Amino acid sequence: MNEVQARQAIVDAGTVLYKQGYVVSNDGNISVRISPDTIVVTPTGVSKGDMNPDMMVVMNLDGNVISKGLRGPSSEVKMHLRVYRENPDVTAVVHAHPIYATSFAIAGVPLDKPILSEAMLQVGVVPVAHYAKPGTTDVPDSIAPFVKDYAAVMLSNHGVLTWGSDLEQALARMEVVENYAKVTLVVNQIGSERGLSQDQVDGLAGIRQNMGLSPIVMPKGNAEVINGTDVIPQGN
Ligand SMILES: [Zn+2]
């Protein structure tokens, strides 16, 4: 993706985040890597639902601003830069505050139940990083351990960070993480669940492999093999 395309793609992704209610006020930030050492990122202090391509900031991975855009990058860009430095395969990073996943981040509860096949295909386990004071280098340090082996991380008492091989994937992962959190909450409320077995989890990991996707940490399967037939009443 070149710079012009990246600027427009970020505007479009911001509209999705805003319409989904994943950001309020000036929450969130989005970036795209356009060369090994250069990214385009949202400026500080703007609603992600009301951006235009000219606002974007261009900077290098050392944090030096190449083109200032509207008013310079968010202080949260440090997280983005760290993701790109830790994992060269990443070309897009999305940060937002979706209500359900952020609530799990506040509870300190990772999304790690083997209950939702689509979530396991797209994001696997979503861990919770330790709390870090906004704007400090502790924020990038808190997420760094997860960038290679996971698809997303929840930030304690803050929000969610996702990344991907392109912006479409990073954005999809944000939506899947939020859906995983919602479904987990509802399953907890129902008070009963039929999780997938380890064999079934391995099968989903195999699908990822066949799709040419890099391995991610998957939820542990339930010890008991459950295939659904065991709950159908046997005939008369
Ligand atoms: Zn934030």
Coordinates of C-alpha atoms and ligand atoms in Angstrom, one line a residue:
M1 CA 0.0 0.0 0.0
N2 CA 1.4 3.4 -0.9
E3 CA 1.1 6.6 1.2
V4 CA -2.0 7.9 -0.7
Q5 CA -3.8 4.6 -0.3
A6 CA -2.8 4.3 3.3
R7 CA -4.2 7.7 4.1
Q8 CA -7.6 6.8 2.6
A9 CA -7.6 3.3 4.1
I10 CA -7.1 4.8 7.6
V11 CA -10.0 7.2 7.1
D12 CA -12.2 4.3 6.1
A13 CA -11.1 2.2 9.1
G14 CA -11.8 5.1 11.4
T15 CA -15.3 5.3 10.1
V16 CA -15.8 1.6 10.9
L17 CA -14.4 2.0 14.5
Y18 CA -16.7 5.0 15.1
K19 CA -19.8 3.4 13.6
Q20 CA -19.3 0.2 15.6
G21 CA -19.1 2.3 18.8
Y22 CA -15.5 1.1 19.5
V23 CA -14.3 4.7 20.0
V24 CA -15.9 7.8 21.6
S25 CA -14.6 11.3 21.5
N26 CA -11.0 11.2 20.2
D27 CA -10.3 7.6 21.3
G28 CA -8.3 5.2 19.3
N29 CA -5.6 5.3 16.7
I30 CA -4.8 3.5 13.4
S31 CA -1.5 3.1 11.5
V32 CA -0.3 1.5 8.3
R33 CA 3.3 0.6 7.4
I34 CA 4.1 1.9 3.9
S35 CA 7.8 0.9 3.8
P36 CA 10.0 -1.1 6.2
D37 CA 10.8 2.0 8.2
T38 CA 7.8 4.3 7.5
I39 CA 4.3 4.5 8.8
V40 CA 1.2 6.6 8.3
V41 CA -0.8 7.2 11.5
T42 CA -3.8 9.1 12.8
P43 CA -3.2 12.5 14.4
T44 CA -3.8 13.2 18.0
G45 CA -7.0 14.8 19.1
V46 CA -9.4 13.9 16.3
S47 CA -12.6 11.8 16.2
K48 CA -11.9 8.7 14.2
G49 CA -15.4 9.1 12.6
D50 CA -14.5 12.5 11.1
M51 CA -11.1 12.3 9.5
N52 CA -9.7 13.2 6.1
P53 CA -6.6 11.9 4.3
D54 CA -4.7 15.1 4.7
M55 CA -4.8 14.9 8.5
M56 CA -2.5 11.9 8.7
V57 CA 1.0 11.9 10.2
V58 CA 3.9 10.2 8.4
M59 CA 6.8 9.1 10.6
N60 CA 9.6 6.6 10.8
L61 CA 10.0 3.7 13.2
D62 CA 12.4 5.7 15.4
G63 CA 9.4 8.0 16.1
N64 CA 10.7 11.0 14.0
V65 CA 7.9 12.8 12.2
I66 CA 8.4 13.2 8.5
S67 CA 5.1 14.9 7.7
K68 CA 3.2 16.4 10.6
G69 CA -0.3 16.4 9.1
L70 CA -3.0 18.1 11.3
R71 CA -1.3 18.2 14.6
G72 CA 1.3 15.4 15.2
P73 CA 0.8 11.8 16.3
S74 CA -1.0 10.6 19.4
S75 CA 1.2 9.7 22.3
E76 CA -0.2 6.2 21.9
V77 CA 1.7 5.8 18.7
K78 CA 4.6 4.4 20.8
M79 CA 2.6 1.1 21.0
H80 CA 2.2 1.0 17.2
L81 CA 6.0 1.7 16.7
R82 CA 6.8 -1.1 19.1
V83 CA 4.6 -3.6 17.3
Y84 CA 6.2 -2.9 14.0
R85 CA 9.7 -3.1 15.5
E86 CA 8.9 -6.4 17.3
N87 CA 7.2 -8.1 14.3
P88 CA 8.4 -7.3 10.7
D89 CA 5.4 -9.2 9.3
V90 CA 2.9 -6.6 10.6
T91 CA 1.8 -3.8 8.3
A92 CA -1.2 -2.4 10.2
V93 CA -2.1 -1.7 13.8
V94 CA -5.5 -0.7 15.3
H95 CA -6.2 0.6 18.8
A96 CA -9.7 1.1 20.2
H97 CA -11.8 0.9 23.3
P98 CA -14.7 -1.4 22.5
I99 CA -17.0 -1.8 25.5
Y100 CA -17.0 -5.6 26.1
A101 CA -13.4 -6.4 25.4
T102 CA -12.3 -3.3 27.4
S103 CA -14.5 -4.6 30.3
F104 CA -12.6 -8.0 30.2
A105 CA -9.4 -5.9 30.2
I106 CA -10.6 -4.1 33.3
A107 CA -11.6 -7.5 35.0
G108 CA -8.1 -8.8 34.1
V109 CA -9.7 -11.8 32.4
P110 CA -8.1 -13.1 29.2
L111 CA -10.3 -14.4 26.3
D112 CA -9.0 -18.0 26.3
K113 CA -12.0 -20.3 26.3
P114 CA -12.3 -22.8 23.5
I115 CA -15.8 -21.8 22.7
L116 CA -16.0 -19.9 19.4
S117 CA -14.5 -21.4 16.3
E118 CA -14.4 -18.1 14.3
A119 CA -12.5 -16.3 17.1
M120 CA -10.0 -19.2 17.3
L121 CA -9.4 -19.0 13.5
Q122 CA -8.9 -15.3 13.6
V123 CA -7.4 -14.3 16.9
G124 CA -6.8 -17.3 19.2
V125 CA -6.1 -16.4 22.8
V126 CA -6.4 -12.7 23.6
P127 CA -4.2 -12.0 26.7
V128 CA -4.3 -9.1 29.0
A129 CA -1.2 -6.9 29.3
H130 CA -0.3 -5.4 32.7
Y131 CA -1.5 -1.8 33.4
A132 CA 0.7 0.9 32.1
K133 CA 0.5 4.6 32.6
P134 CA -0.7 6.3 29.4
G135 CA 2.0 8.1 27.4
T136 CA 4.9 6.3 29.1
T137 CA 7.3 3.8 27.7
D138 CA 5.7 1.2 30.0
V139 CA 2.8 1.1 27.5
P140 CA 4.9 -0.3 24.6
D141 CA 6.8 -2.5 27.1
S142 CA 3.6 -4.0 28.3
I143 CA 2.4 -5.2 24.9
A144 CA 5.8 -6.2 23.5
P145 CA 5.8 -9.8 24.9
F146 CA 2.6 -10.6 22.9
V147 CA 3.3 -9.2 19.5
K148 CA 5.0 -12.2 17.9
D149 CA 2.8 -15.1 19.1
Y150 CA -0.7 -13.5 19.4
A151 CA -3.0 -11.5 17.1
A152 CA -4.3 -9.1 19.7
V153 CA -3.9 -7.9 23.3
M154 CA -6.1 -6.3 25.8
L155 CA -4.6 -3.4 27.7
S156 CA -5.5 -3.4 31.4
N157 CA -8.1 -0.7 32.3
H158 CA -7.7 0.8 28.9
G159 CA -8.7 -1.0 25.6
V160 CA -7.6 -3.3 22.9
L161 CA -4.7 -3.4 20.4
T162 CA -4.7 -5.6 17.2
W163 CA -2.3 -5.9 14.3
G164 CA -2.2 -7.8 11.0
S165 CA -0.6 -8.4 7.7
D166 CA -2.8 -5.6 6.4
L167 CA -5.3 -3.1 7.7
E168 CA -8.3 -5.2 6.7
Q169 CA -7.0 -8.0 8.9
A170 CA -6.1 -5.8 11.9
L171 CA -9.6 -4.2 11.8
A172 CA -11.3 -7.6 11.4
R173 CA -9.4 -8.8 14.4
M174 CA -10.7 -5.9 16.5
E175 CA -14.2 -6.8 15.5
V176 CA -13.6 -10.5 16.3
V177 CA -12.0 -9.7 19.7
E178 CA -15.1 -7.6 20.6
N179 CA -17.5 -10.4 19.5
Y180 CA -15.5 -13.0 21.3
A181 CA -15.8 -10.9 24.5
K182 CA -19.6 -10.5 24.0
V183 CA -20.1 -14.2 23.4
T184 CA -18.0 -15.1 26.4
L185 CA -20.0 -12.8 28.6
V186 CA -23.3 -14.3 27.4
V187 CA -22.1 -17.9 27.8
N188 CA -21.0 -17.0 31.3
Q189 CA -24.5 -15.7 32.0
I190 CA -26.1 -18.8 30.7
G191 CA -23.9 -20.7 33.1
S192 CA -23.2 -23.7 31.0
E193 CA -21.0 -24.3 28.0
R194 CA -19.8 -27.1 25.7
G195 CA -16.2 -26.1 24.9
L196 CA -14.3 -27.6 22.1
S197 CA -12.0 -30.6 22.7
Q198 CA -8.3 -30.5 22.2
D199 CA -8.8 -32.4 18.9
Q200 CA -11.2 -29.9 17.7
V201 CA -8.9 -27.0 18.7
D202 CA -6.1 -28.7 16.8
G203 CA -8.4 -29.0 13.8
L204 CA -8.9 -25.2 13.8
A205 CA -5.2 -24.7 14.1
G206 CA -4.8 -27.0 11.1
I207 CA -7.2 -24.8 9.1
R208 CA -5.1 -21.8 9.9
Q209 CA -2.0 -23.6 8.7
N210 CA -3.7 -24.7 5.5
M211 CA -4.7 -21.1 4.9
G212 CA -1.0 -20.2 5.1
L213 CA -1.5 -18.2 8.3
S214 CA 1.3 -18.0 10.9
P215 CA 0.7 -20.0 14.1
I216 CA -0.9 -18.1 17.1
V217 CA -1.5 -19.2 20.6
M218 CA -4.8 -21.1 20.7
P219 CA -7.1 -21.8 23.7
K220 CA -6.5 -25.1 25.4
G221 CA -9.2 -27.6 24.5
N222 CA -11.5 -29.2 27.1
A223 CA -10.2 -32.4 28.5
E224 CA -13.5 -34.2 27.8
V225 CA -14.3 -35.0 24.2
I226 CA -17.6 -33.3 23.4
N227 CA -19.0 -33.7 19.9
G228 CA -22.6 -32.6 20.4
T229 CA -24.1 -36.0 19.9
D230 CA -23.8 -36.7 23.6
V231 CA -26.6 -34.3 24.5
I232 CA -29.1 -35.7 22.0
P233 CA -31.5 -38.0 23.9
Q234 CA -31.3 -41.6 22.7
G235 CA -34.4 -43.0 21.0
N236 CA -37.2 -45.1 22.5
Ligands
ZN1 ZN -6.4 4.1 24.1

